CSV table of C-alpha atoms and ligand atoms in Angstrom, one decimal:
chain,number,residue,atom,x,y,z
A,1,UNK,CA,85.5,-27.7,-1.5
A,2,UNK,CA,86.5,-25.7,-4.6
A,3,UNK,CA,83.5,-23.4,-4.0
A,4,UNK,CA,84.8,-22.8,-0.4
A,5,UNK,CA,88.3,-21.9,-1.7
A,6,UNK,CA,86.9,-19.4,-4.3
A,7,UNK,CA,84.7,-17.8,-1.5
A,8,UNK,CA,87.7,-17.4,0.9
A,9,UNK,CA,89.9,-16.0,-2.0
A,10,UNK,CA,87.1,-13.7,-2.9
A,11,UNK,CA,86.8,-12.4,0.7
A,12,UNK,CA,90.6,-11.9,0.9
A,13,UNK,CA,90.5,-9.8,-2.2
A,14,UNK,CA,87.6,-7.9,-0.8
A,15,UNK,CA,89.3,-7.3,2.5
A,16,UNK,CA,92.5,-6.2,0.7
A,17,UNK,CA,90.6,-3.8,-1.5
A,18,UNK,CA,88.6,-2.4,1.4
A,19,UNK,CA,92.0,-1.7,3.1
A,20,UNK,CA,93.1,-0.1,-0.2
A,21,UNK,CA,90.1,2.2,-0.2
A,22,UNK,CA,90.2,3.4,3.4
A,23,UNK,CA,92.3,6.5,3.9
A,24,UNK,CA,92.9,7.8,7.4
A,25,UNK,CA,93.1,11.4,6.2
A,26,UNK,CA,89.5,11.2,4.9
A,27,UNK,CA,88.2,10.0,8.2
A,28,UNK,CA,89.7,12.7,10.4
A,29,UNK,CA,87.3,15.2,12.0
A,30,UNK,CA,87.2,18.7,10.6
A,31,UNK,CA,90.2,20.8,11.9
A,32,UNK,CA,92.3,17.7,12.7
A,33,UNK,CA,94.9,16.4,10.3
A,34,UNK,CA,96.8,13.1,10.4
A,35,UNK,CA,100.4,12.9,9.3
A,36,UNK,CA,103.6,10.8,9.4
A,37,UNK,CA,107.3,11.4,9.9
A,38,UNK,CA,109.3,10.7,6.8
A,39,UNK,CA,112.8,9.3,6.4
A,40,UNK,CA,115.1,10.1,3.4
A,41,UNK,CA,114.3,6.8,1.5
A,42,UNK,CA,110.7,7.8,1.6
A,43,UNK,CA,110.8,11.5,0.5
A,44,UNK,CA,113.5,10.6,-2.1
A,45,UNK,CA,111.0,8.0,-3.5
A,46,UNK,CA,113.4,5.1,-3.1
A,47,UNK,CA,110.9,3.4,-0.9
A,48,UNK,CA,108.1,3.4,-3.5
A,49,UNK,CA,105.7,1.2,-1.5
A,50,UNK,CA,105.9,3.6,1.3
A,51,UNK,CA,105.4,6.6,-0.9
A,52,UNK,CA,102.1,5.1,-2.2
A,53,UNK,CA,100.8,4.6,1.3
A,54,UNK,CA,102.0,8.0,2.6
A,55,UNK,CA,100.4,9.8,-0.4
A,56,UNK,CA,97.1,7.9,0.1
A,57,UNK,CA,96.7,8.0,3.8
A,58,UNK,CA,98.1,11.2,5.2
A,59,UNK,CA,97.7,15.0,4.7
A,60,UNK,CA,100.6,16.1,6.8
A,61,UNK,CA,104.4,15.2,6.9
A,62,UNK,CA,107.1,15.8,9.4
A,63,UNK,CA,110.9,15.4,8.8
A,64,UNK,CA,112.2,12.6,11.1
A,65,UNK,CA,115.8,14.0,10.8
A,66,UNK,CA,116.5,16.0,7.6
A,67,UNK,CA,115.6,19.5,9.0
A,68,UNK,CA,117.5,19.2,12.3
A,69,UNK,CA,120.4,21.6,13.0
A,70,UNK,CA,123.2,19.1,12.4
A,71,UNK,CA,122.3,17.7,9.0
A,72,UNK,CA,121.2,21.1,7.6
A,73,UNK,CA,123.9,23.3,9.1
A,74,UNK,CA,127.0,21.0,9.6
A,75,UNK,CA,129.5,23.8,9.9
A,76,UNK,CA,129.5,27.5,10.7
A,77,UNK,CA,130.0,28.5,7.0
A,78,UNK,CA,128.0,25.6,5.4
A,79,UNK,CA,124.4,24.8,5.0
A,80,UNK,CA,123.2,21.6,3.3
A,81,UNK,CA,119.7,22.1,1.9
A,82,UNK,CA,119.6,19.5,-0.9
A,83,UNK,CA,117.8,16.7,1.0
A,84,UNK,CA,115.6,19.1,3.0
A,85,UNK,CA,114.5,20.8,-0.2
A,86,UNK,CA,113.4,17.4,-1.5
A,87,UNK,CA,111.5,16.7,1.7
A,88,UNK,CA,109.6,20.0,1.5
A,89,UNK,CA,108.9,19.5,-2.2
A,90,UNK,CA,107.5,16.0,-1.5
A,91,UNK,CA,104.8,17.7,0.6
A,92,UNK,CA,104.2,20.6,-1.6
A,93,UNK,CA,103.7,18.3,-4.7
A,94,UNK,CA,101.0,16.5,-2.7
A,95,UNK,CA,99.4,19.6,-1.2
A,96,UNK,CA,100.2,18.3,2.3
A,97,UNK,CA,100.7,20.3,5.4
A,98,UNK,CA,104.5,20.4,5.9
A,99,UNK,CA,105.9,20.8,9.4
A,100,UNK,CA,109.5,21.7,10.3
A,101,UNK,CA,111.2,19.8,13.1
A,102,UNK,CA,113.2,21.3,14.8
A,103,UNK,CA,115.1,24.6,15.0
A,104,UNK,CA,116.6,24.6,18.6
A,105,UNK,CA,117.3,21.3,20.4
A,106,UNK,CA,120.1,20.1,22.7
A,107,UNK,CA,120.5,17.0,20.4
A,108,UNK,CA,121.7,16.6,16.8
A,109,UNK,CA,123.3,20.0,16.9
A,110,UNK,CA,127.0,20.3,15.9
A,111,UNK,CA,129.5,20.9,18.7
A,112,UNK,CA,130.9,23.9,16.7
A,113,UNK,CA,127.7,25.8,17.5
A,114,UNK,CA,128.6,26.1,21.2
A,115,UNK,CA,132.4,26.7,20.7
A,116,UNK,CA,133.8,30.2,20.9
A,117,UNK,CA,136.8,31.3,18.7
A,118,UNK,CA,139.3,30.9,21.5
A,119,UNK,CA,138.3,27.3,22.3
A,120,UNK,CA,136.2,28.5,25.2
A,121,UNK,CA,132.4,28.1,25.1
A,122,UNK,CA,130.6,30.6,22.8
A,123,UNK,CA,129.3,33.6,24.8
A,124,UNK,CA,125.7,34.8,24.9
A,125,UNK,CA,126.0,37.2,22.0
A,126,UNK,CA,127.8,34.8,19.7
A,127,UNK,CA,125.3,32.0,20.5
A,128,UNK,CA,122.4,34.3,19.9
A,129,UNK,CA,123.9,35.5,16.6
A,130,UNK,CA,124.3,31.8,15.5
A,131,UNK,CA,120.8,30.9,16.6
A,132,UNK,CA,119.4,33.9,14.7
A,133,UNK,CA,121.4,33.2,11.6
A,134,UNK,CA,120.3,29.6,11.6
A,135,UNK,CA,116.6,30.4,12.1
A,136,UNK,CA,116.5,33.3,9.6
A,137,UNK,CA,118.3,31.2,7.0
A,138,UNK,CA,116.3,27.9,7.4
A,139,UNK,CA,112.8,29.4,8.1
A,140,UNK,CA,113.4,32.1,5.5
A,141,UNK,CA,114.2,29.5,2.9
A,142,UNK,CA,110.9,27.6,3.3
A,143,UNK,CA,108.7,30.7,3.9
A,144,UNK,CA,105.2,30.0,2.6
A,145,UNK,CA,105.9,26.3,2.1
A,146,UNK,CA,106.3,25.1,5.7
A,147,UNK,CA,103.1,25.5,7.7
A,148,UNK,CA,104.5,25.4,11.2
A,149,UNK,CA,107.8,24.9,13.1
A,150,UNK,CA,108.8,23.0,16.2
A,151,UNK,CA,110.8,26.1,17.2
A,152,UNK,CA,112.2,24.6,20.5
A,153,UNK,CA,112.3,20.9,21.3
A,154,UNK,CA,112.6,19.3,24.8
A,155,UNK,CA,113.7,22.3,26.8
A,156,UNK,CA,112.0,21.2,30.0
A,157,UNK,CA,113.5,18.6,32.4
A,158,UNK,CA,111.4,15.8,34.1
A,159,UNK,CA,111.1,17.9,37.3
A,160,UNK,CA,109.6,20.9,35.3
A,161,UNK,CA,112.8,23.0,35.4
A,162,UNK,CA,114.5,24.4,32.3
A,163,UNK,CA,116.9,21.7,31.0
A,164,UNK,CA,120.5,22.8,31.4
A,165,UNK,CA,121.1,22.4,27.7
A,166,UNK,CA,124.1,24.1,25.9
A,167,UNK,CA,121.6,26.7,24.7
A,168,UNK,CA,120.4,27.5,28.3
A,169,UNK,CA,123.9,27.5,29.7
A,170,UNK,CA,125.3,29.7,26.9
A,171,UNK,CA,122.4,32.2,26.5
A,172,UNK,CA,120.4,32.0,29.6
A,173,UNK,CA,116.7,31.2,30.3
A,174,UNK,CA,115.4,33.6,27.7
A,175,UNK,CA,116.9,31.5,24.8
A,176,UNK,CA,113.4,30.0,24.3
A,177,UNK,CA,111.8,33.4,23.9
A,178,UNK,CA,114.6,34.5,21.6
A,179,UNK,CA,114.1,31.5,19.4
A,180,UNK,CA,110.4,32.2,19.0
A,181,UNK,CA,111.1,35.9,18.3
A,182,UNK,CA,113.6,35.0,15.6
A,183,UNK,CA,111.2,32.4,14.0
A,184,UNK,CA,108.5,35.0,13.8
A,185,UNK,CA,110.8,37.5,12.2
A,186,UNK,CA,111.8,35.0,9.6
A,187,UNK,CA,108.2,34.0,8.7
A,188,UNK,CA,105.4,36.0,10.3
A,189,UNK,CA,102.8,33.6,8.8
A,190,UNK,CA,104.2,30.3,10.0
A,191,UNK,CA,102.7,28.6,13.1
A,192,UNK,CA,105.2,28.3,15.9
A,193,UNK,CA,105.2,25.3,18.4
A,194,UNK,CA,106.9,24.2,21.5
A,195,UNK,CA,107.5,20.3,21.4
A,196,UNK,CA,108.2,17.9,24.2
A,197,UNK,CA,107.6,14.4,25.6
A,198,UNK,CA,106.3,12.9,28.9
A,199,UNK,CA,103.7,15.7,29.2
A,200,UNK,CA,101.4,13.3,31.1
A,201,UNK,CA,103.8,13.7,34.0
A,202,UNK,CA,102.4,16.5,36.2
A,203,UNK,CA,105.7,18.1,37.2
A,204,UNK,CA,107.0,18.2,33.6
A,205,UNK,CA,103.6,19.4,32.3
A,206,UNK,CA,103.6,22.2,34.9
A,207,UNK,CA,107.1,23.3,33.7
A,208,UNK,CA,105.9,23.4,30.1
A,209,UNK,CA,102.8,25.4,31.0
A,210,UNK,CA,104.9,27.8,33.0
A,211,UNK,CA,107.2,28.2,29.9
A,212,UNK,CA,104.2,28.9,27.7
A,213,UNK,CA,102.6,31.3,30.1
A,214,UNK,CA,106.0,33.2,30.2
A,215,UNK,CA,106.1,33.5,26.5
A,216,UNK,CA,102.4,34.7,26.4
A,217,UNK,CA,103.2,37.2,29.1
A,218,UNK,CA,106.1,38.6,27.0
A,219,UNK,CA,103.7,38.7,24.0
A,220,UNK,CA,105.9,36.3,22.1
A,221,UNK,CA,103.9,34.4,19.4
A,222,UNK,CA,103.4,30.7,20.1
A,223,UNK,CA,100.5,28.8,18.4
A,224,UNK,CA,100.7,25.3,19.7
A,225,UNK,CA,102.1,22.7,22.1
A,226,UNK,CA,103.4,19.5,20.5
A,227,UNK,CA,103.0,16.4,22.8
A,228,UNK,CA,105.3,13.8,21.2
A,229,UNK,CA,103.3,10.8,22.4
A,230,UNK,CA,106.1,8.2,22.7
A,231,UNK,CA,103.9,5.9,24.7
A,232,UNK,CA,103.5,2.2,25.8
A,233,UNK,CA,100.6,-0.2,25.9
A,234,UNK,CA,99.6,0.8,29.5
A,235,UNK,CA,101.5,4.0,30.2
A,236,UNK,CA,100.5,6.8,30.4
A,237,UNK,CA,96.9,5.8,31.3
A,238,UNK,CA,94.0,7.1,29.2
A,239,UNK,CA,93.0,9.3,32.2
A,240,UNK,CA,96.5,10.8,32.3
A,241,UNK,CA,96.4,11.5,28.6
A,242,UNK,CA,93.0,13.1,28.9
A,243,UNK,CA,94.0,15.3,31.9
A,244,UNK,CA,97.2,16.4,30.2
A,245,UNK,CA,95.3,17.4,27.1
A,246,UNK,CA,92.8,19.4,29.0
A,247,UNK,CA,95.4,21.3,30.9
A,248,UNK,CA,97.6,22.0,27.9
A,249,UNK,CA,94.6,23.3,26.0
A,250,UNK,CA,93.7,25.5,28.9
A,251,UNK,CA,96.7,27.7,27.9
A,252,UNK,CA,94.6,28.7,24.9
A,253,UNK,CA,97.0,26.9,22.5
A,254,UNK,CA,96.4,24.1,19.9
A,255,UNK,CA,97.4,20.7,21.1
A,256,UNK,CA,99.1,18.3,18.7
A,257,UNK,CA,100.3,14.7,19.1
A,258,UNK,CA,103.5,15.0,17.1
A,259,UNK,CA,105.5,11.8,17.3
A,260,UNK,CA,103.0,9.1,18.2
A,261,UNK,CA,104.1,5.5,18.6
A,262,UNK,CA,103.5,2.7,21.0
A,263,UNK,CA,106.6,0.9,22.2
A,264,UNK,CA,106.0,-2.8,22.8
A,265,UNK,CA,109.5,-3.8,24.0
A,266,UNK,CA,110.8,-3.8,27.6
A,267,UNK,CA,113.4,-1.3,28.7
A,268,UNK,CA,116.3,-3.6,29.4
A,269,UNK,CA,119.9,-3.1,30.5
A,270,UNK,CA,122.5,-3.5,27.8
A,271,UNK,CA,123.6,-7.1,27.3
A,272,UNK,CA,120.4,-8.5,28.7
A,273,UNK,CA,119.3,-12.0,27.6
A,274,UNK,CA,118.0,-11.5,23.9
A,275,UNK,CA,115.0,-13.7,24.6
A,276,UNK,CA,113.9,-11.1,27.2
A,277,UNK,CA,115.4,-8.2,25.4
A,278,UNK,CA,114.0,-9.1,22.0
A,279,UNK,CA,110.9,-11.1,22.8
A,280,UNK,CA,109.2,-10.8,19.4
A,281,UNK,CA,112.2,-11.5,17.2
A,282,UNK,CA,110.1,-14.1,15.3
A,283,UNK,CA,107.0,-12.0,14.9
A,284,UNK,CA,104.4,-10.4,17.1
A,285,UNK,CA,101.8,-12.8,18.7
A,286,UNK,CA,98.2,-12.1,17.7
A,287,UNK,CA,97.3,-11.3,21.3
A,288,UNK,CA,99.9,-8.5,21.3
A,289,UNK,CA,98.5,-7.3,17.9
A,290,UNK,CA,95.1,-7.1,19.5
A,291,UNK,CA,96.4,-5.2,22.6
A,292,UNK,CA,98.1,-2.7,20.3
A,293,UNK,CA,94.9,-2.3,18.3
A,294,UNK,CA,92.9,-1.6,21.5
A,295,UNK,CA,95.5,0.9,22.7
A,296,UNK,CA,95.5,2.9,19.5
A,297,UNK,CA,91.7,2.9,19.4
A,298,UNK,CA,91.6,4.1,23.1
A,299,UNK,CA,94.1,6.9,22.3
A,300,UNK,CA,92.3,8.1,19.2
A,301,UNK,CA,89.0,8.2,21.1
A,302,UNK,CA,90.6,10.7,23.5
A,303,UNK,CA,91.7,12.8,20.6
A,304,UNK,CA,88.2,12.7,19.1
A,305,UNK,CA,86.6,13.5,22.5
A,306,UNK,CA,88.7,16.7,22.5
A,307,UNK,CA,88.5,17.4,18.7
A,308,UNK,CA,88.1,21.1,19.4
A,309,UNK,CA,91.6,21.1,21.0
A,310,UNK,CA,93.6,18.6,19.0
A,311,UNK,CA,94.6,19.9,15.5
A,312,UNK,CA,97.1,17.2,14.5
A,313,UNK,CA,98.2,13.6,15.0
A,314,UNK,CA,101.5,12.6,13.5
A,315,UNK,CA,102.8,9.0,13.6
A,316,UNK,CA,106.6,8.9,14.2
A,317,UNK,CA,107.2,6.6,11.2
A,318,UNK,CA,105.2,4.7,8.7
A,319,UNK,CA,105.9,1.1,9.3
A,320,UNK,CA,107.5,-1.1,12.0
A,321,UNK,CA,110.5,-1.3,9.8
A,322,UNK,CA,111.0,2.4,9.8
A,323,UNK,CA,110.7,3.0,13.6
A,324,UNK,CA,113.5,4.5,15.7
A,325,UNK,CA,112.3,2.1,18.4
A,326,UNK,CA,113.9,-0.9,16.8
A,327,UNK,CA,117.5,0.0,17.8
A,328,UNK,CA,118.9,-3.5,17.0
A,329,UNK,CA,115.7,-5.2,18.2
A,330,UNK,CA,112.3,-5.9,16.5
A,331,UNK,CA,109.6,-3.5,17.7
A,332,UNK,CA,106.1,-3.2,16.4
A,333,UNK,CA,105.0,0.4,17.4
A,334,UNK,CA,103.2,1.6,14.3
A,335,UNK,CA,100.1,0.9,12.0
A,336,UNK,CA,101.8,-0.9,9.1
A,337,UNK,CA,104.0,-4.0,9.4
A,338,UNK,CA,107.4,-4.7,7.8
A,339,UNK,CA,105.7,-5.9,4.6
A,340,UNK,CA,103.8,-2.5,4.5
A,341,UNK,CA,100.5,-4.3,5.2
A,342,UNK,CA,98.0,-2.4,7.5
A,343,UNK,CA,98.0,-4.1,11.0
A,344,UNK,CA,94.9,-4.7,13.2
A,345,UNK,CA,95.9,-1.4,14.9
A,346,UNK,CA,95.2,0.4,11.5
A,347,UNK,CA,91.7,-1.2,11.4
A,348,UNK,CA,91.1,-0.2,15.0
A,349,UNK,CA,92.0,3.4,14.3
A,350,UNK,CA,89.7,3.4,11.2
A,351,UNK,CA,86.9,2.0,13.4
A,352,UNK,CA,87.4,4.6,16.1
A,353,UNK,CA,87.4,7.4,13.6
A,354,UNK,CA,84.3,6.1,11.9
A,355,UNK,CA,82.5,5.6,15.2
A,356,UNK,CA,83.7,8.9,16.5
A,357,UNK,CA,82.3,10.9,13.6
B,1,G3I,O1,122.8,10.1,9.0
B,1,G3I,C1,123.7,9.4,9.8
B,1,G3I,C2,124.5,8.5,8.9
B,1,G3I,O2,125.3,9.3,8.0
B,1,G3I,C3,125.4,7.6,9.7
B,1,G3I,O3,126.0,6.6,8.8
B,1,G3I,C4,124.4,6.8,10.7
B,1,G3I,C5,125.2,5.9,11.6
B,1,G3I,O4,125.6,6.5,12.7
B,1,G3I,O5,123.8,7.8,11.6
B,1,G3I,C6,122.9,8.6,10.8
B,1,G3I,O6,122.3,9.5,11.7
B,1,G3I,C7,121.3,8.9,12.5
B,1,G3I,C8,120.0,9.7,12.2
B,1,G3I,O7,119.0,9.2,13.1
B,1,G3I,C9,119.5,9.4,10.8
B,1,G3I,O8,119.2,8.1,10.6
B,1,G3I,C10,121.7,9.2,14.0
B,1,G3I,O9,122.9,8.3,14.2
B,1,G3I,C11,120.6,8.7,14.9
B,1,G3I,O10,120.9,9.1,16.2
B,1,G3I,C12,119.3,9.5,14.5
B,1,G3I,O11,118.3,9.0,15.3
B,1,G3I,C13,117.2,9.9,15.3
B,1,G3I,C14,117.0,10.5,16.8
B,1,G3I,O12,115.8,11.4,16.8
B,1,G3I,C15,118.2,11.3,17.1
B,1,G3I,O13,118.1,11.9,18.3
B,1,G3I,C16,115.9,9.1,15.0
B,1,G3I,O14,116.0,8.7,13.7
B,1,G3I,C17,114.7,10.0,15.2
B,1,G3I,O15,113.5,9.2,15.1
B,1,G3I,C18,114.7,10.6,16.6
B,1,G3I,O16,113.5,11.4,16.7
B,1,G3I,C19,113.4,12.1,18.0
B,1,G3I,C20,112.7,13.5,17.7
B,1,G3I,O17,113.5,14.2,16.8
B,1,G3I,C21,112.5,14.3,18.9
B,1,G3I,N1,111.8,13.5,19.9
B,1,G3I,C22,112.3,12.1,20.2
B,1,G3I,C23,112.5,11.3,18.9
B,1,G3I,C24,113.0,9.9,19.2
B,1,G3I,O18,114.3,10.0,19.8
């Protein structure tokens, strides 16, 4: 009996150490990096356990919130760079690829940006001047330290048309091209990306491809398309992911999966019965762990199949505890659990990368 216990304990230590040794970044095919979105507790080193995993496993970082318009430029006459400087330094200190997210978006942008002096909406010239000042100041500050920028985020609506955002209403359809021009001016060496979600939906994808083709026709520099990848266990299908990837790459641009996570919770109306709304409040059943593992493995196999096209995969958070998808519930969309232990999904990604070599 004692011999059995020693054997099991021995195996557990071996398994744990095997986990310790395996680093996703070392398993990625040439030309494809793997990264993670960081929150402030992580890049400030408060969350030490996370810092160890991030440093070990990833070669790229994205800012979950700290480089967005609102937090970094809260008022017309005020920039707040302290936290953003620490985020960038976290990556520079670890020789990681640092990506900036995001310069022009309809969300997390202060209302003051769109207000004119006389209480009326800011006009085209004023809004362009504010956009240019913001991009020049922020991109200029991190010149040579930020590898690439999500210049514009989520400008296309589900039907493929240009979203009627305050930027589009105030400036006009060419606000996207202007943003890319200003970003290039501010750092001619930084890569410039367009970033969006639901790109497996044909109408939306067609809208993004039209926008990209328009920029290319205007000789406006754009280097890549960021497909956020906020997916579920069964939607989009692997075929839809594959088709979208091929079509996006046909624009000649790099394709990146920039905010990958797999949502396991049902979309439910507010106030729904918690047992339905929050089905895994007491932990994720092993069957669901296995389904999540299979989904991540299937998704990574598509990335490997198109390794010539996919240059980056970024997880939108390190562990289930860090995910935006919790929102008052318990979700399990990522590769590490709330105790920062690698999940079966982590092992499945490792196996897919090893087999896909
Ligand atoms: O920093 C304030 C804090 O001072 C305040 O006390 C607290 C309470 O309201 O809010 C904090 O701000 C929150 C911020 O996250 C930082 O935690 C905002 O309310 C909250 O809305 C914001 O959520 C972020 C969301 O973007 C905003 O749209 C999520 O963390 C972030 O994961 C999410 O990321 C987006 C990508 O940028 C673009 N694609 C979709 C993705 C998911 O929505």
